mmCIF file of C-alpha atoms and ligand atoms in Angstrom:
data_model
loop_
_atom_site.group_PDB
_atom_site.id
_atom_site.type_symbol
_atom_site.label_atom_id
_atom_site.label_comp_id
_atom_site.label_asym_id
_atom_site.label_seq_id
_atom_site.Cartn_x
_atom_site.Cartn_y
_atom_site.Cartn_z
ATOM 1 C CA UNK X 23 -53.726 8.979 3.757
ATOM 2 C CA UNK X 24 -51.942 12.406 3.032
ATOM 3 C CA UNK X 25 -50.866 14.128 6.248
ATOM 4 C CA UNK X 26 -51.697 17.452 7.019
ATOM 5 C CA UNK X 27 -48.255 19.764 7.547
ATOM 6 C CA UNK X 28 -47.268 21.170 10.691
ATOM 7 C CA UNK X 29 -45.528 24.336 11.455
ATOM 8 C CA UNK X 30 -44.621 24.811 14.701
ATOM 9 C CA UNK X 31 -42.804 27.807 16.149
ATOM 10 C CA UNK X 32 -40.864 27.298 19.004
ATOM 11 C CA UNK X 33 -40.113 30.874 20.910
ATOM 12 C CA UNK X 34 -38.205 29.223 23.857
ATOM 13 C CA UNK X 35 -37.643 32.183 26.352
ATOM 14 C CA UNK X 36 -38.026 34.862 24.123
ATOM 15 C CA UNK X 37 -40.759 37.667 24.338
ATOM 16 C CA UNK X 38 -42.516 38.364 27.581
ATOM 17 C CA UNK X 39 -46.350 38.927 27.311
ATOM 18 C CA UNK X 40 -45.916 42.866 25.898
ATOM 19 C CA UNK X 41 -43.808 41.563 23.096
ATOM 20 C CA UNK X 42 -45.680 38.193 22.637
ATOM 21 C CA UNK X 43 -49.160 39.659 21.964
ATOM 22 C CA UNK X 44 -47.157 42.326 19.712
ATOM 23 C CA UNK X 45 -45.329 40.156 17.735
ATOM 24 C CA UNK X 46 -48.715 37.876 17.705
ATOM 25 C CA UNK X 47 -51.039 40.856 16.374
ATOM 26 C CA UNK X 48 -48.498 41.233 13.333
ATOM 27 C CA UNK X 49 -48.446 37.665 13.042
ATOM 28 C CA UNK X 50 -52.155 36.735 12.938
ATOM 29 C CA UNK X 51 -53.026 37.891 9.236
ATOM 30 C CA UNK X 52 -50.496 36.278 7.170
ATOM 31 C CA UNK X 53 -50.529 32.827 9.634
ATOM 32 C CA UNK X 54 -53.911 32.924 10.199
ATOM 33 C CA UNK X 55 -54.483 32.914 5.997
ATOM 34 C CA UNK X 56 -52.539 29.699 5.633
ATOM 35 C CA UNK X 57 -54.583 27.035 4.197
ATOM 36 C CA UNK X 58 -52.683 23.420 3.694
ATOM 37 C CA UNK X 59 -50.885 23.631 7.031
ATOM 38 C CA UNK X 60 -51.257 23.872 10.769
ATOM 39 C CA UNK X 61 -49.672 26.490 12.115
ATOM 40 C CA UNK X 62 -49.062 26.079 16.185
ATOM 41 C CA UNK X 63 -46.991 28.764 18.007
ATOM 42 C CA UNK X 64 -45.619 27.485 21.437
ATOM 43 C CA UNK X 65 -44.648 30.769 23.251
ATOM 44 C CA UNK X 66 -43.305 31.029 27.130
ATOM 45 C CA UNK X 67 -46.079 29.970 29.650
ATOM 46 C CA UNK X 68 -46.695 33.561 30.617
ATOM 47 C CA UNK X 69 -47.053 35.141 27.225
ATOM 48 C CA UNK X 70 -49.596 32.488 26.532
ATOM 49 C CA UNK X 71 -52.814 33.900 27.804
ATOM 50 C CA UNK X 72 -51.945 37.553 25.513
ATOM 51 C CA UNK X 73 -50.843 35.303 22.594
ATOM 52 C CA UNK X 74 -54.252 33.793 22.538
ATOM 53 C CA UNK X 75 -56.125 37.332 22.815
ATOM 54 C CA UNK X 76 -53.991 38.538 20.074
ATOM 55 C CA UNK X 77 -55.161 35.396 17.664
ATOM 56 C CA UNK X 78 -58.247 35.385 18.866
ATOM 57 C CA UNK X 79 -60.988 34.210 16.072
ATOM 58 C CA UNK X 80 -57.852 32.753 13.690
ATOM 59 C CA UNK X 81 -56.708 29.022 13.329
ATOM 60 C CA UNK X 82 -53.714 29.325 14.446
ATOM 61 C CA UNK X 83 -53.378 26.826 17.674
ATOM 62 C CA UNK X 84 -51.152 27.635 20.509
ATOM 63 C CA UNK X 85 -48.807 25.011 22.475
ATOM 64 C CA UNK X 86 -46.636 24.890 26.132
ATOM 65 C CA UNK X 87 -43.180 24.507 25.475
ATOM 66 C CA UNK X 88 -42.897 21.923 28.120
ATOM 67 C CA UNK X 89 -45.407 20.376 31.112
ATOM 68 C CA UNK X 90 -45.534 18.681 34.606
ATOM 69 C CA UNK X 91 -45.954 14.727 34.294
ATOM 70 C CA UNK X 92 -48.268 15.409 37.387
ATOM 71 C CA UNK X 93 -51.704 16.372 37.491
ATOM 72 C CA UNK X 94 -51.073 18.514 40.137
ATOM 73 C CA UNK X 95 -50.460 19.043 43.849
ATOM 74 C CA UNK X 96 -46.999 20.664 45.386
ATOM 75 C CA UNK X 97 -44.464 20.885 42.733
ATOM 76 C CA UNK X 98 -43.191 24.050 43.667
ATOM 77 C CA UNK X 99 -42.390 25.844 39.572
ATOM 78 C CA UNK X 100 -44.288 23.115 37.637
ATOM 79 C CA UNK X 101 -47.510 23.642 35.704
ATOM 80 C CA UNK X 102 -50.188 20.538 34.995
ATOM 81 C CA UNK X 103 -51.198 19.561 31.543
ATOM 82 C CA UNK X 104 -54.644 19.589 32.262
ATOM 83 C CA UNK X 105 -54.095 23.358 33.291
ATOM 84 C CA UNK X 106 -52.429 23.678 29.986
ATOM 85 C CA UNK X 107 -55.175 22.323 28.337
ATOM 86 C CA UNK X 108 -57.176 25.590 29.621
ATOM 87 C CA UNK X 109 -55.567 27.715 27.429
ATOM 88 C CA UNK X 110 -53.634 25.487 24.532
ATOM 89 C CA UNK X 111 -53.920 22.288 22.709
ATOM 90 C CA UNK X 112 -50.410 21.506 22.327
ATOM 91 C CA UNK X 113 -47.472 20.772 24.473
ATOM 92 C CA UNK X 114 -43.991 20.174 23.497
ATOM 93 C CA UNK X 115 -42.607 17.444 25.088
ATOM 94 C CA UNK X 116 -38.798 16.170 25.733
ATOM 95 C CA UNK X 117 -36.790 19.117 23.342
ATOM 96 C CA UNK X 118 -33.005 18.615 23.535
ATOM 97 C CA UNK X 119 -32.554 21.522 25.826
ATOM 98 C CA UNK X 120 -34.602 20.431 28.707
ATOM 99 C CA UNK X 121 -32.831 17.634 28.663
ATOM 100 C CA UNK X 122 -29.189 18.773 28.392
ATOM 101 C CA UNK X 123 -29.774 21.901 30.382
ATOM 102 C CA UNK X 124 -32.404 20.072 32.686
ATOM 103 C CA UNK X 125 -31.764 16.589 33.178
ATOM 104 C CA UNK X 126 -34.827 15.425 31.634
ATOM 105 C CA UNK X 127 -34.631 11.299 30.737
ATOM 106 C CA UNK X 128 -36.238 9.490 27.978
ATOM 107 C CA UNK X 129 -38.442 8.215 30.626
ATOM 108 C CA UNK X 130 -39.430 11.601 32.538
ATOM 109 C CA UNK X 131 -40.103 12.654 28.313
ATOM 110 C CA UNK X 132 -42.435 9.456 28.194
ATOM 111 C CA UNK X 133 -44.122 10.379 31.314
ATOM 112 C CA UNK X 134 -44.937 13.614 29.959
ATOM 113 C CA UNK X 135 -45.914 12.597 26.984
ATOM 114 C CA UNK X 136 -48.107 10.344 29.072
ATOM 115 C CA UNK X 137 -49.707 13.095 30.896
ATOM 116 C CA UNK X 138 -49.978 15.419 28.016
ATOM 117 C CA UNK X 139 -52.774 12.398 26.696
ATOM 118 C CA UNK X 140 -54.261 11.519 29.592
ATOM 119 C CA UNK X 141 -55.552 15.707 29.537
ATOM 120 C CA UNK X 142 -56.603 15.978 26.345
ATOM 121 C CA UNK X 143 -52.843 17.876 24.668
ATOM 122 C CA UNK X 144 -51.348 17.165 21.629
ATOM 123 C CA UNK X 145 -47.882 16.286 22.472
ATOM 124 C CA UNK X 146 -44.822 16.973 20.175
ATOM 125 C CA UNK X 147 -42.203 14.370 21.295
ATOM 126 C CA UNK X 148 -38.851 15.392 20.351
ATOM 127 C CA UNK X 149 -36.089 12.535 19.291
ATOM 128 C CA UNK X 150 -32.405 12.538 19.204
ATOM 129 C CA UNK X 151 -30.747 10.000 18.914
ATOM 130 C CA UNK X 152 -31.725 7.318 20.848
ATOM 131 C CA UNK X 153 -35.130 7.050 19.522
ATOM 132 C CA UNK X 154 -37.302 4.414 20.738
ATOM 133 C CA UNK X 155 -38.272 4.616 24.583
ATOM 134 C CA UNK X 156 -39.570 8.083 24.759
ATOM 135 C CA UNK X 157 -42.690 6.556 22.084
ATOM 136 C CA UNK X 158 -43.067 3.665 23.733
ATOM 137 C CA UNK X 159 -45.959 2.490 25.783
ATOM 138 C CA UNK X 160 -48.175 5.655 24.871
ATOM 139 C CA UNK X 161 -51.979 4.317 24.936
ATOM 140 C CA UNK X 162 -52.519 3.081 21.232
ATOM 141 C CA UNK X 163 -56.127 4.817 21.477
ATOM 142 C CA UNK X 164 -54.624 7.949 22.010
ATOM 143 C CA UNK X 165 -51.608 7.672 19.619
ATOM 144 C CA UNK X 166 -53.142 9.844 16.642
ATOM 145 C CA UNK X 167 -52.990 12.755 18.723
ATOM 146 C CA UNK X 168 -49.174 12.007 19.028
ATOM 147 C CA UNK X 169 -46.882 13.876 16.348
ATOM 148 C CA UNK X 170 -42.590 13.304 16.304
ATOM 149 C CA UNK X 171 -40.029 15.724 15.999
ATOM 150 C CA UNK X 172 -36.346 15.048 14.350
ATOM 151 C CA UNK X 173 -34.275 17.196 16.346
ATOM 152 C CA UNK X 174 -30.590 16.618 16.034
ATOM 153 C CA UNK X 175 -28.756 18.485 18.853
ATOM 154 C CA UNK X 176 -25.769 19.403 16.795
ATOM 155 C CA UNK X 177 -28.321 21.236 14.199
ATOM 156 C CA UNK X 178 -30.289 23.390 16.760
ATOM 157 C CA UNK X 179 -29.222 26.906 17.032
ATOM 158 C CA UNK X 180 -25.949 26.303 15.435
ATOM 159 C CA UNK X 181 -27.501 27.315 11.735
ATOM 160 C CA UNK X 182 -26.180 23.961 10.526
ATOM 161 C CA UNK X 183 -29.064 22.185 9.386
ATOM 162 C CA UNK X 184 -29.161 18.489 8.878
ATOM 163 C CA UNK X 185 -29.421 17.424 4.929
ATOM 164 C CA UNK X 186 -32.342 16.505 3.546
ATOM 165 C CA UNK X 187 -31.154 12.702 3.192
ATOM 166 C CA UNK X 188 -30.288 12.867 6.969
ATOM 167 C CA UNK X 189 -33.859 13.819 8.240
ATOM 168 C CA UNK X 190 -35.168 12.011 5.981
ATOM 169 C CA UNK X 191 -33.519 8.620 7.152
ATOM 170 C CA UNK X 192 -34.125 9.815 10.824
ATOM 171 C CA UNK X 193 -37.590 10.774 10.270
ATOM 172 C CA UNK X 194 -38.465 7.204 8.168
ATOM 173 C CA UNK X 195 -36.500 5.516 11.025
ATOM 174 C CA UNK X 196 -38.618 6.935 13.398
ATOM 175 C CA UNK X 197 -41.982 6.187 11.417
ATOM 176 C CA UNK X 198 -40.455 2.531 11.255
ATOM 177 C CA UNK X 199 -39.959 1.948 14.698
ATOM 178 C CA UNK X 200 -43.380 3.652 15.592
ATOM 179 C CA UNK X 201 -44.761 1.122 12.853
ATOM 180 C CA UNK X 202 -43.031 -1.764 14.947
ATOM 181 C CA UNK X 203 -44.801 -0.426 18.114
ATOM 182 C CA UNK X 204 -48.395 0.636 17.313
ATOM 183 C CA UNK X 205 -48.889 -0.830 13.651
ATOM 184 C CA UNK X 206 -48.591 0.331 10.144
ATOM 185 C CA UNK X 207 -51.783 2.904 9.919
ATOM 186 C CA UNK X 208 -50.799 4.651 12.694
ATOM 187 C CA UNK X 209 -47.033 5.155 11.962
ATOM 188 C CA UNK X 210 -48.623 6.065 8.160
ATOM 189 C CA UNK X 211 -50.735 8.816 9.989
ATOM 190 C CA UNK X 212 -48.114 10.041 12.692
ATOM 191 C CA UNK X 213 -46.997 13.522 11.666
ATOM 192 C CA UNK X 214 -43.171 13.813 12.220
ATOM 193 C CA UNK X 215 -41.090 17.034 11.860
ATOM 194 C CA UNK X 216 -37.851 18.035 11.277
ATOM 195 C CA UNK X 217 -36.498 20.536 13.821
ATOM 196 C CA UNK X 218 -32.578 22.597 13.663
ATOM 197 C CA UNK X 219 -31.868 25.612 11.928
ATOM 198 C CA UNK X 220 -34.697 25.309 10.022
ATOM 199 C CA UNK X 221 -35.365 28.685 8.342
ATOM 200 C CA UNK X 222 -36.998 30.197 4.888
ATOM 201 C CA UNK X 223 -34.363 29.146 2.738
ATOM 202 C CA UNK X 224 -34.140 25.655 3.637
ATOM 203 C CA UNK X 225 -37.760 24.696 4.471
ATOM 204 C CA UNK X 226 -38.647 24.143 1.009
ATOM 205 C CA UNK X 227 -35.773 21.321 0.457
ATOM 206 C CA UNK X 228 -36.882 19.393 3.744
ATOM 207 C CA UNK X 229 -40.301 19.387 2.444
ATOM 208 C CA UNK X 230 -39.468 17.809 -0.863
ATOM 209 C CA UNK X 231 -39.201 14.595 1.462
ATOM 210 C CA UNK X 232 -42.371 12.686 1.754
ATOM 211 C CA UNK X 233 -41.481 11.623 4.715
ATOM 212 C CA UNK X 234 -41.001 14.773 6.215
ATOM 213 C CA UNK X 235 -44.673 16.695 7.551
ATOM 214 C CA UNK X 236 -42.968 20.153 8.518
ATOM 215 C CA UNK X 237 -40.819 21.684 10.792
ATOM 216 C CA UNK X 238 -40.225 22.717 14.358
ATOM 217 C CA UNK X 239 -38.896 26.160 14.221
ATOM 218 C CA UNK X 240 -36.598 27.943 16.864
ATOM 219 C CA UNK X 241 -34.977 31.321 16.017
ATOM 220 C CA UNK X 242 -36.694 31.409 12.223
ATOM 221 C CA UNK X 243 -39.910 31.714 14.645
ATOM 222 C CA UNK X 244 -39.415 34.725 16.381
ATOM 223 C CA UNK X 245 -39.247 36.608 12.963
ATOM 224 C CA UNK X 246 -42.008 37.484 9.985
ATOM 225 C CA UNK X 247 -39.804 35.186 8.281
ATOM 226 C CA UNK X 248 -41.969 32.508 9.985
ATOM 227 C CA UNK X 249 -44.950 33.640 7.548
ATOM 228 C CA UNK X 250 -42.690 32.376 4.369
ATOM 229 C CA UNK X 251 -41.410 28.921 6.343
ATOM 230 C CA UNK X 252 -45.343 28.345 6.993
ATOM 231 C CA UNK X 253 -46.613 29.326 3.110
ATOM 232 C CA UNK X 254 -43.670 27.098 2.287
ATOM 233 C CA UNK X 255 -44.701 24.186 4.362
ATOM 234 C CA UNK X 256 -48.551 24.953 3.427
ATOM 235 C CA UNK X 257 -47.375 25.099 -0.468
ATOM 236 C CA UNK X 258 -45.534 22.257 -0.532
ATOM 237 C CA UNK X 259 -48.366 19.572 0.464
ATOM 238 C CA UNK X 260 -51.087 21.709 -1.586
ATOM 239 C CA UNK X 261 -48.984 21.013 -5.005
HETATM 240 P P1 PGA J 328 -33.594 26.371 15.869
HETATM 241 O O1 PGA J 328 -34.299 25.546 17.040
HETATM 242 O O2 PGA J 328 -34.586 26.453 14.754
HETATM 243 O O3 PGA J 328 -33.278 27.701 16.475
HETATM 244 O O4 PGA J 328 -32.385 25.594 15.471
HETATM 245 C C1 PGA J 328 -35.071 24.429 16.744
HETATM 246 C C2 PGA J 328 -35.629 23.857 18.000
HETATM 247 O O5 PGA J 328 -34.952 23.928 19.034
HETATM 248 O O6 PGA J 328 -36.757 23.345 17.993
#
């Protein structure tokens, strides 16, 4: 079953809700054109609710970049998934920097991932390097709303991407220990991305692996060079 591409923009703490629904209304032509790929923008929480004015009417989905494993209640700073689910369809869960800046675990990431389900998100879960536990245990039924991310920390931010061998051996190790946990048709249909210093002039090399369904874009995001890493992603499945 061909996968449909994915690609996501990460914004991280960049552009407050002036500058998000900006950036957004020069955005929403050219993304919201591309046919062949999903395009999902994760911007901060509090740009989200001008993000989604801004694309208002397009197909471009919108994501959180990160979510309570709680449905609620008082945790003072933290923000539900179902809440999330007002607004978004996608959540991003367990990225390298909440847990090297925030002390998130493999299991707090599998918690959240947990919670993303049980309210109806899409979750994103980001692997490093040790890759099973944060997949593991997910309800099977709910599984094909799951996609992976190959994220090597050393490639984030730092402009040195990882080769195109590299993700791909991540990315198939990853499908093959998803296989091992939930079964062959579902590991065949999981959508897993690469994610580091992904940007317009490298996108098109990751994509030649089969393996590989699209990326997870940091800085590249926050630019209209986005637009050519999307058409890339889009083009490269439509061929
Ligand atoms: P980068 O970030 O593209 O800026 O390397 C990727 C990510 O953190 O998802």
């Amino acid at each position: 079953m061909a996968r449909r591409p994915i690609a996501a923009g990460n914004w991280k703490m960049n552009f407050g809700p002036r500058q998000a629904g900006d950036f957004a209304r020069v955005m929403r032509d050219p993304l919201g054109a591309m046919a062949g790929a999903e395009v999902v923008l994760f911007p901060p929480l509090i740009s989200i609710p001008a993000v989604r004015e801004a694309l208002g009417g397009t197909t471009i989905q919108l994501g959180a970049q990160n979510c309570s494993d709680q449905v609620g209640g008082a945790f003072t700073g933290e923000v539900a998934p179902g809440m999330i689910k007002e607004l978004c369809n996608w959540v991003i869960a367990g990225h390298s920097e909440r847990r090297a800046l925030f002390g998130e675990t493999d299991d707090m990431v599998r918690r959240k991932a947990l919670a993303a389900l049980g309210a109806g998100l899409r979750p994103i879960v980001c692997v490093g390097e040790r890759l099973d536990q944060r997949l593991a245990d997910l309800p099977p039924e709910q599984i094909d709303r799951v996609a992976g991310a190959y994220e090597p920390v050393w490639a984030i931010g730092t402009g040195r991407a990882a080769t195109r061998q590299d993700a791909e051996d991540a990315v198939a190790l990853i499908r093959a220990l998803v296989a091992e946990m939930y079964g062959l048709p579902v590991a065949g249909a999981m959508r897993i991305l690469y994610g580091g210093s992904v940007t317009a002039a490298n996108i098109a090399d990751f994509m030649l692996s089969p393996q590989i369904d699209g990326g997870l874009v940091g800085g590249a995001s926050l630019k209209p060079e986005f637009v050519d890493i999307a058409r890339a992603i889009a083009a490269a499945r439509q061929a």
